Amino acid sequence: MTTMDKITYQPVRDELAYTFGGRLPVAHLRSGDVLEVDTEDCFGGRVRTAADLPSRVCRMPYLNPVSGPFFVEDAEPGDTLAIHLASIVPARDWGVSSTFPHFGALTSTAHTATLQPPLEERVWVYGIDRQAGTVRFQATETHHGINLPLDPMIGTIGVAPGGFEARSTIVPDVHGGNLDTPRLRAGTTLYLGVNVHGALFAVGDGHARQGEGEACGVGVEIATTTILAVEVIKGVSTVWPRLETDVTVMSIGCARPLEDAYRIAHHNMVGWVGSLTGMGLLDAYQLVSQVGRAPIGNVCDPNYTVLAAVDKALLPAPEPAYHGAHTRLRQHTAGLR
Amino acid sequence: MTTMDKITYQPVRDELAYTFGGRLPVAHLRSGDVLEVDTEDCFGGRVRTAADLPSRVCRMPYLNPVSGPFFVEDAEPGDTLAIHLASIVPARDWGVSSTFPHFGALTSTAHTATLQPPLEERVWVYGIDRQAGTVRFQATETHHGINLPLDPMIGTIGVAPGGFEARSTIVPDVHGGNLDTPRLRAGTTLYLGVNVHGALFAVGDGHARQGEGEACGVGVEIATTTILAVEVIKGVSTVWPRLETDVTVMSIGCARPLEDAYRIAHHNMVGWVGSLTGMGLLDAYQLVSQVGRAPIGNVCDPNYTVLAAVDKALLPAPEPAYHGAHTRLRQHTAGLR
Amino acid sequence: MTTMDKITYQPVRDELAYTFGGRLPVAHLRSGDVLEVDTEDCFGGRVRTAADLPSRVCRMPYLNPVSGPFFVEDAEPGDTLAIHLASIVPARDWGVSSTFPHFGALTSTAHTATLQPPLEERVWVYGIDRQAGTVRFQATETHHGINLPLDPMIGTIGVAPGGFEARSTIVPDVHGGNLDTPRLRAGTTLYLGVNVHGALFAVGDGHARQGEGEACGVGVEIATTTILAVEVIKGVSTVWPRLETDVTVMSIGCARPLEDAYRIAHHNMVGWVGSLTGMGLLDAYQLVSQVGRAPIGNVCDPNYTVLAAVDKALLPAPEPAYHGAHTRLRQHTAGLR
Amino acid sequence: MTTMDKITYQPVRDELAYTFGGRLPVAHLRSGDVLEVDTEDCFGGRVRTAADLPSRVCRMPYLNPVSGPFFVEDAEPGDTLAIHLASIVPARDWGVSSTFPHFGALTSTAHTATLQPPLEERVWVYGIDRQAGTVRFQATETHHGINLPLDPMIGTIGVAPGGFEARSTIVPDVHGGNLDTPRLRAGTTLYLGVNVHGALFAVGDGHARQGEGEACGVGVEIATTTILAVEVIKGVSTVWPRLETDVTVMSIGCARPLEDAYRIAHHNMVGWVGSLTGMGLLDAYQLVSQVGRAPIGNVCDPNYTVLAAVDKALLPAPEPAYHGAHTRLRQHTAGLR
């Protein structure tokens, strides 16, 4: 990581992508580069007022656009791509959320299909005050309102999948994608296994904040300007996405039913703890069982997301993960936050 | 709550209960009473060394004993029983955990049945230092060890179920039971709907600490001396168990698959937020979607447990829950911690 | 089975049971006895016209009554109780079905909880013509009607559970109970593991017919006169319920999610095929994978039911199951059909 | 359908496809054309003896090849493509099955992840006697063997998905794909919604027979020569795949957990019965609940498959489905069987 270029990318509308895979790159990066990228919100910016019902103003499959994909030189199948989120800034002074017919955790859906009519579709517009660090919820039927902490995150980030697949940006899976976890905030490094030459990562779907599970199916959706740095970790493979912060390592599982997402994340974490510490499999299983947290990401997307999180301070003498990539990228981007 | 008696109960072995329901009470309490109760660990105290494999020293169905049940005067079906956990103190200077054949989240089980042999059964003995507030993990195959924060909790607490049922203490459900969530620590008030005259609550299965999901199926199991206070909230019904701390209100859902536990907890929380604030249903759904946390309790018991947690400070002008029972019981037991 | 008594039992209303376990026996039987028992329908006979909405005329937990329990002499834990269904005759010339708020496979429920209002509650009354062998469906909104084949079955049959439990008759599980599979028709032998002295089996919840899955949650519910014969198979244990006809052996799994019910049933069937034929585990797995059918019972009750079914003619030289109990009981009751 | 061409297609190895979508067509068809197509088995023909363990001789993602895709002129998004299977003939006198590490219903998998080692990988070679109509199972550990009825079926058939996606041929979903239901035998018409211009359907993965659920994850895998006929039904959309035989109409649902596959299939069938008969929604729900069968397809693929099946004779005066396409295609191909 001797060189560092800062690349800036602002997509025009026709450049937005709706799949991971099946697309040509919009720009080339090298390991160590910093990217400042503008991202649209999940509605493509079309939902701006309470009158803009998503099912009217949006058209399938033009939902959840991502910026990219970006070709990372020297990234090959079998490598890992580390992406450090240095900064996620809301691009506007508002965000929106909504209900959406037959989408969300507390409604029947196209998969959990029932004969009941859908819940009413409705839009909530949130005011964002970047200075104060707040997002304002305003009820639609009554005068209730409250300022919530601003906690920007990236909902969708991933690489091209393997096996010649192209997957909708709505889907989270082994390649990343619509992970929808509030843990993807600034200060976090994401590790993704590389499936195709150049990795072809893309990013979008910012949220000003989101509850665990994204119960109604929609966060406080925002366009963002996001600064990130990438590093290719050669010869180290990663199966399921992983996260690292200064304090915590996390594994991500995406599946239905939700317990399989839990199993994937924790199976992965047990192996990770074993390799970071040198402990045996059952000892690692035991320790994770007593110190692990299991934050839920989403319970609304085509695959649900659960994380396994372990604080590094609760592990006996762990080695740095991925040869210290998180620390390196964090220092690397220190001046950019 | 004008009167306050402190009742002390130390069960002898033959008094331990293995079901909620189907048992005669061991003592009578009145609303406002404080109870100091000794509880055994989930193995009945039979697993003390690495040689005490649970499947050898324990005999079904004599697992997960609870102390009780306690008859609470004036508690009738349709009322709510508030139980405030004032103090949970480990009774010994050790705790144990284990793997157990075909039990746990990362193994096939009697329900997620596969043809593979079970994982090896193994016991971990933890040293507990109450003064230092630590629980010591020691690996069994290597020399790795680490001190973890002591964070005592109650794994199993519930009332007699309705419908003439008697349920194994292994099961969490609408009556409470084997909830296995680390949120059931001292300082927390549990609300349970009363199903039978006298409520007939019982308590046991302490853990020195537990990860979210209790991945291997077993926490750091301890006997405890637990101090709690009860209050009957007349004419207020509660369907699924709820928790309250000084900061947070929480709803508990128990079901399989795990998403149904999430749905139950969040469906319940949306209704609760609506009634605490006066907001409409969809507004409450929206707010919970952005501020809710969803801590997983267990992913190993016959029903899995997920909580919906909302900080009271993120709700617009909520009324006190259950007429302020939590605050009242907290003050009531202030000298007992 | 040298002796044979025919016992007749017609419960009066107050004798009906709403749990398996937790009840005293209504009669005593000996191995080899034949029982003619009257059973009420799942609504206790209270739903007779389109105006009798179940949620109005029925009161929880007084749903799904069973006749019994019957004490079977010499049945001990570790034995198997074989119950051969010789005859199931509708007791009236009508049956009823209904939707029921938040119950059924194509609606949100108390567990798959959504914020949508329930489907409309509605009753369908079916005419039964025993001579013609038909059940007449009549649409409620239009003039459509059609005669369906009469295919009487028992919805709920089981023994007292172990572990001091008493379970609602709504629940299917390892002890049997609300299995709700159309395969429980006359000519079938049910094998249940004995958990308590005397087995304490009970039976009820007849259906004139039922689709696989019981999608709306309710079959064509009927009162019946049922003739069955029992045999205690000493020293042979049975974990999950099994069925046998002249042609087929079947294992029953009850669980959520539905794939766990499938896993239980097929795990059990692989072991059964192995022991009936003497083949190794993987060979039995392979053969079951190619010849097994997997009829779904219910997708609406607290546990779902899936069967694994294998025709005996597709097994290489199997031994008679349970020492030939099915053939023996079938001959034994030949004159009673 | 005034014209009829018979097209013959025999792929060379490099032409085989491993995705639906993302591929150029190998041939063009017109509505009414008959296609005779050779298909390889799921292992690409590489597993021929007990020594050919799939994980050694096959390489991801080169599994489950399909022949195609075929461009159907005039097929546009919003239309339905009817594909009638006239004949499925095994291409060789043998078939193979196997266990495969961490794949199948009775093993832990990459999604239902456990810490147990995988089941042993093993191959079974079946002899096929087309004259006798048998498939011979031979145990690997003992001398057990038995002739099973030959019942050839197509495991994988589908069209290009919408939304710019390309999906692995391992996956069943709304576009068809790896449906793995024994109901896809000769005499059956499959209806698939068209997502892209030309539909781009492909077919492969024959089985000599398969149990419901495909428990071990692998049927008796065969190469086939398959004869089928296509018809474009203009202006009639189809969401989830449907089947029709002379006797039965069937809807297919693909999802996890298995109950969602059941829900999708039955939700779709209720709507279909409503439109075929003119009955109201709840009446159709009621009738399907009493007459529906729910055959399970697979419980091993990335999505599970359940069907809802209703015999046309049990519906009151139904109209012909899809303007009589099944009858028309059946007559059209009468001489080709």
CSV table of N, CA and C in Angstrom, one decimal, chain A residues 12-94:
chain,number,residue,atom,x,y,z
A,12,VAL,N,-24.0,9.3,-13.2
A,12,VAL,CA,-25.2,9.9,-13.8
A,12,VAL,C,-26.3,8.7,-13.8
A,13,ARG,N,-27.5,9.1,-13.9
A,13,ARG,CA,-28.6,8.2,-13.7
A,13,ARG,C,-28.5,6.9,-14.4
A,14,ASP,N,-28.1,7.0,-15.7
A,14,ASP,CA,-28.1,5.8,-16.5
A,14,ASP,C,-26.9,4.8,-16.2
A,15,GLU,N,-26.0,5.3,-15.4
A,15,GLU,CA,-24.9,4.5,-15.0
A,15,GLU,C,-25.2,3.6,-13.7
A,16,LEU,N,-26.3,3.9,-13.1
A,16,LEU,CA,-26.6,3.2,-11.8
A,16,LEU,C,-26.8,1.7,-12.2
A,17,ALA,N,-26.4,0.8,-11.3
A,17,ALA,CA,-26.5,-0.6,-11.5
A,17,ALA,C,-27.6,-1.2,-10.6
A,18,TYR,N,-28.2,-2.3,-11.1
A,18,TYR,CA,-29.3,-2.9,-10.3
A,18,TYR,C,-28.9,-4.4,-10.1
A,19,THR,N,-27.7,-4.8,-10.5
A,19,THR,CA,-27.2,-6.1,-10.1
A,19,THR,C,-25.8,-6.1,-9.7
A,20,PHE,N,-25.4,-7.1,-8.9
A,20,PHE,CA,-24.0,-7.4,-8.7
A,20,PHE,C,-23.6,-8.5,-9.7
A,21,GLY,N,-22.6,-8.2,-10.6
A,21,GLY,CA,-22.3,-9.1,-11.7
A,21,GLY,C,-23.1,-8.7,-12.9
A,22,GLY,N,-22.6,-9.1,-14.1
A,22,GLY,CA,-23.3,-8.8,-15.3
A,22,GLY,C,-23.2,-7.4,-15.8
A,23,ARG,N,-22.2,-6.7,-15.2
A,23,ARG,CA,-22.0,-5.2,-15.6
A,23,ARG,C,-20.5,-5.0,-15.8
A,24,LEU,N,-20.3,-4.0,-16.7
A,24,LEU,CA,-18.9,-3.6,-17.0
A,24,LEU,C,-18.5,-2.5,-15.9
A,25,PRO,N,-17.3,-2.5,-15.6
A,25,PRO,CA,-16.8,-1.5,-14.5
A,25,PRO,C,-17.0,-0.1,-15.0
A,26,VAL,N,-17.2,0.8,-14.0
A,26,VAL,CA,-17.3,2.2,-14.3
A,26,VAL,C,-16.0,2.9,-14.0
A,27,ALA,N,-15.1,2.3,-13.3
A,27,ALA,CA,-13.8,2.9,-13.0
A,27,ALA,C,-12.8,1.8,-12.5
A,28,HIS,N,-11.5,2.1,-12.6
A,28,HIS,CA,-10.5,1.1,-12.1
A,28,HIS,C,-9.8,1.7,-10.9
A,29,LEU,N,-9.6,0.8,-9.9
A,29,LEU,CA,-8.9,1.2,-8.7
A,29,LEU,C,-7.7,0.3,-8.5
A,30,ARG,N,-6.7,0.8,-7.7
A,30,ARG,CA,-5.7,-0.1,-7.3
A,30,ARG,C,-5.7,-0.3,-5.8
A,31,SER,N,-5.2,-1.4,-5.3
A,31,SER,CA,-5.1,-1.6,-3.9
A,31,SER,C,-4.5,-0.4,-3.2
A,32,GLY,N,-5.1,0.1,-2.2
A,32,GLY,CA,-4.6,1.3,-1.5
A,32,GLY,C,-5.3,2.5,-1.9
A,33,ASP,N,-6.1,2.5,-3.0
A,33,ASP,CA,-6.8,3.7,-3.4
A,33,ASP,C,-7.9,4.1,-2.5
A,34,VAL,N,-8.2,5.4,-2.5
A,34,VAL,CA,-9.3,5.9,-1.8
A,34,VAL,C,-10.3,6.4,-2.8
A,35,LEU,N,-11.6,6.0,-2.5
A,35,LEU,CA,-12.7,6.3,-3.5
A,35,LEU,C,-13.7,7.2,-2.8
A,36,GLU,N,-14.0,8.3,-3.4
A,36,GLU,CA,-15.1,9.2,-2.9
A,36,GLU,C,-16.3,9.0,-3.9
A,37,VAL,N,-17.4,8.4,-3.5
A,37,VAL,CA,-18.4,8.0,-4.4
A,37,VAL,C,-19.7,8.5,-3.9
A,38,ASP,N,-20.5,9.0,-4.8
A,38,ASP,CA,-21.9,9.4,-4.5
A,38,ASP,C,-22.8,8.3,-4.7
A,39,THR,N,-23.7,8.1,-3.8
A,39,THR,CA,-24.7,7.0,-3.9
A,39,THR,C,-26.1,7.6,-3.9
A,40,GLU,N,-27.0,7.0,-4.7
A,40,GLU,CA,-28.4,7.4,-4.6
A,40,GLU,C,-29.2,6.6,-3.5
A,41,ASP,N,-30.4,7.1,-3.2
A,41,ASP,CA,-31.1,6.3,-2.2
A,41,ASP,C,-31.8,5.1,-2.9
A,42,CYS,N,-32.4,4.3,-2.1
A,42,CYS,CA,-33.0,3.0,-2.7
A,42,CYS,C,-34.1,3.2,-3.7
A,43,PHE,N,-34.7,4.4,-3.6
A,43,PHE,CA,-35.8,4.8,-4.5
A,43,PHE,C,-35.3,5.5,-5.7
A,44,GLY,N,-34.0,5.6,-5.9
A,44,GLY,CA,-33.5,6.4,-7.0
A,44,GLY,C,-33.8,7.9,-6.8
A,45,GLY,N,-34.1,8.3,-5.6
A,45,GLY,CA,-34.4,9.8,-5.4
A,45,GLY,C,-35.8,10.2,-5.8
A,46,ARG,N,-36.6,9.2,-6.1
A,46,ARG,CA,-38.0,9.6,-6.7
A,46,ARG,C,-39.0,9.8,-5.6
A,47,VAL,N,-38.7,9.3,-4.4
A,47,VAL,CA,-39.7,9.5,-3.3
A,47,VAL,C,-39.2,10.7,-2.4
A,48,ARG,N,-39.9,11.8,-2.5
A,48,ARG,CA,-39.5,13.0,-1.8
A,48,ARG,C,-40.6,13.6,-0.9
A,49,THR,N,-41.8,13.2,-1.2
A,49,THR,CA,-42.9,13.8,-0.3
A,49,THR,C,-43.9,12.6,0.0
A,50,ALA,N,-44.8,12.9,0.9
A,50,ALA,CA,-45.7,11.9,1.3
A,50,ALA,C,-46.6,11.4,0.2
A,51,ALA,N,-46.7,12.2,-0.9
A,51,ALA,CA,-47.5,11.8,-2.1
A,51,ALA,C,-46.8,10.9,-3.0
A,52,ASP,N,-45.5,10.8,-2.8
A,52,ASP,CA,-44.7,9.9,-3.7
A,52,ASP,C,-44.7,8.5,-3.3
A,53,LEU,N,-45.8,7.8,-3.4
A,53,LEU,CA,-45.8,6.4,-3.0
A,53,LEU,C,-44.9,5.6,-3.8
A,54,PRO,N,-44.0,4.8,-3.2
A,54,PRO,CA,-43.0,4.1,-4.0
A,54,PRO,C,-43.5,3.2,-5.1
A,55,SER,N,-44.6,2.5,-4.8
A,55,SER,CA,-45.1,1.6,-5.9
A,55,SER,C,-45.7,2.4,-7.1
A,56,ARG,N,-45.9,3.7,-6.9
A,56,ARG,CA,-46.3,4.5,-8.0
A,56,ARG,C,-45.2,5.2,-8.8
A,57,VAL,N,-44.2,5.7,-8.0
A,57,VAL,CA,-43.2,6.5,-8.7
A,57,VAL,C,-41.9,5.7,-9.0
A,58,CYS,N,-41.8,4.5,-8.5
A,58,CYS,CA,-40.7,3.6,-8.8
A,58,CYS,C,-41.2,2.5,-9.7
A,59,ARG,N,-40.3,1.9,-10.5
A,59,ARG,CA,-40.7,0.8,-11.4
A,59,ARG,C,-39.7,-0.3,-11.3
A,60,MET,N,-40.2,-1.5,-11.1
A,60,MET,CA,-39.3,-2.7,-11.0
A,60,MET,C,-38.7,-2.9,-12.3
A,61,PRO,N,-37.4,-3.3,-12.4
A,61,PRO,CA,-36.5,-3.6,-11.3
A,61,PRO,C,-35.6,-2.5,-10.9
A,62,TYR,N,-36.1,-1.3,-11.2
A,62,TYR,CA,-35.2,-0.1,-11.0
A,62,TYR,C,-35.3,0.4,-9.5
A,63,LEU,N,-35.0,-0.5,-8.6
A,63,LEU,CA,-35.0,-0.2,-7.2
A,63,LEU,C,-33.6,-0.5,-6.6
A,64,ASN,N,-33.2,0.2,-5.6
A,64,ASN,CA,-32.0,-0.1,-4.9
A,64,ASN,C,-30.7,0.0,-5.8
A,65,PRO,N,-30.5,1.2,-6.5
A,65,PRO,CA,-29.4,1.3,-7.4
A,65,PRO,C,-28.1,1.4,-6.6
A,66,VAL,N,-27.0,0.9,-7.2
A,66,VAL,CA,-25.7,1.0,-6.6
A,66,VAL,C,-24.8,1.7,-7.6
A,67,SER,N,-23.8,2.4,-7.0
A,67,SER,CA,-22.8,3.0,-7.8
A,67,SER,C,-21.6,2.1,-8.0
A,68,GLY,N,-21.3,1.9,-9.3
A,68,GLY,CA,-20.2,0.9,-9.6
A,68,GLY,C,-20.7,0.1,-10.8
A,69,PRO,N,-20.0,-1.1,-11.0
A,69,PRO,CA,-19.0,-1.7,-10.2
A,69,PRO,C,-17.6,-1.1,-10.5
A,70,PHE,N,-16.7,-1.2,-9.5
A,70,PHE,CA,-15.4,-0.7,-9.6
A,70,PHE,C,-14.5,-1.9,-9.7
A,71,PHE,N,-13.6,-1.8,-10.7
A,71,PHE,CA,-12.6,-2.9,-11.0
A,71,PHE,C,-11.4,-2.6,-10.1
A,72,VAL,N,-11.0,-3.6,-9.3
A,72,VAL,CA,-9.8,-3.4,-8.4
A,72,VAL,C,-8.7,-4.3,-9.0
A,73,GLU,N,-7.7,-3.6,-9.5
A,73,GLU,CA,-6.6,-4.3,-10.1
A,73,GLU,C,-5.9,-5.3,-9.2
A,74,ASP,N,-5.6,-6.4,-9.7
A,74,ASP,CA,-4.8,-7.5,-9.0
A,74,ASP,C,-5.7,-8.3,-8.1
A,75,ALA,N,-7.0,-7.9,-8.0
A,75,ALA,CA,-7.9,-8.8,-7.2
A,75,ALA,C,-8.4,-10.0,-8.0
A,76,GLU,N,-8.1,-11.2,-7.5
A,76,GLU,CA,-8.4,-12.4,-8.2
A,76,GLU,C,-9.2,-13.3,-7.4
A,77,PRO,N,-9.9,-14.3,-8.0
A,77,PRO,CA,-10.6,-15.3,-7.2
A,77,PRO,C,-9.7,-15.9,-6.2
A,78,GLY,N,-10.1,-16.0,-4.9
A,78,GLY,CA,-9.3,-16.6,-3.9
A,78,GLY,C,-8.7,-15.5,-3.0
A,79,ASP,N,-8.7,-14.3,-3.5
A,79,ASP,CA,-8.2,-13.2,-2.6
A,79,ASP,C,-9.4,-12.6,-1.8
A,80,THR,N,-9.0,-11.7,-0.9
A,80,THR,CA,-10.1,-11.0,-0.2
A,80,THR,C,-9.9,-9.5,-0.5
A,81,LEU,N,-11.1,-8.8,-0.6
A,81,LEU,CA,-11.1,-7.4,-0.8
A,81,LEU,C,-11.5,-6.8,0.5
A,82,ALA,N,-10.6,-5.9,1.1
A,82,ALA,CA,-11.0,-5.2,2.3
A,82,ALA,C,-11.5,-3.8,1.8
A,83,ILE,N,-12.6,-3.4,2.3
A,83,ILE,CA,-13.2,-2.1,2.0
A,83,ILE,C,-13.4,-1.3,3.3
A,84,HIS,N,-12.7,-0.3,3.6
A,84,HIS,CA,-12.8,0.5,4.8
A,84,HIS,C,-13.7,1.7,4.6
A,85,LEU,N,-14.8,1.7,5.3
A,85,LEU,CA,-15.7,2.9,5.2
A,85,LEU,C,-15.2,4.0,6.1
A,86,ALA,N,-14.6,5.0,5.5
A,86,ALA,CA,-14.0,6.1,6.2
A,86,ALA,C,-15.1,7.2,6.6
A,87,SER,N,-16.0,7.4,5.7
A,87,SER,CA,-17.0,8.5,6.0
A,87,SER,C,-18.2,8.3,5.1
A,88,ILE,N,-19.4,8.5,5.8
A,88,ILE,CA,-20.7,8.3,5.1
A,88,ILE,C,-21.5,9.6,5.4
A,89,VAL,N,-21.7,10.5,4.5
A,89,VAL,CA,-22.3,11.8,4.7
A,89,VAL,C,-23.6,11.9,3.9
A,90,PRO,N,-24.7,12.2,4.6
A,90,PRO,CA,-26.0,12.3,3.9
A,90,PRO,C,-25.8,13.5,2.8
A,91,ALA,N,-26.3,13.2,1.6
A,91,ALA,CA,-26.2,14.2,0.5
A,91,ALA,C,-27.2,15.2,0.5
A,92,ARG,N,-28.3,15.0,1.3
A,92,ARG,CA,-29.4,16.0,1.3
A,92,ARG,C,-29.8,16.2,2.8
A,93,ASP,N,-30.7,17.2,3.0
A,93,ASP,CA,-31.1,17.4,4.4
A,93,ASP,C,-32.5,16.7,4.7
A,94,TRP,N,-32.7,15.7,3.9
A,94,TRP,CA,-33.9,14.8,4.2
A,94,TRP,C,-33.6,13.4,3.9
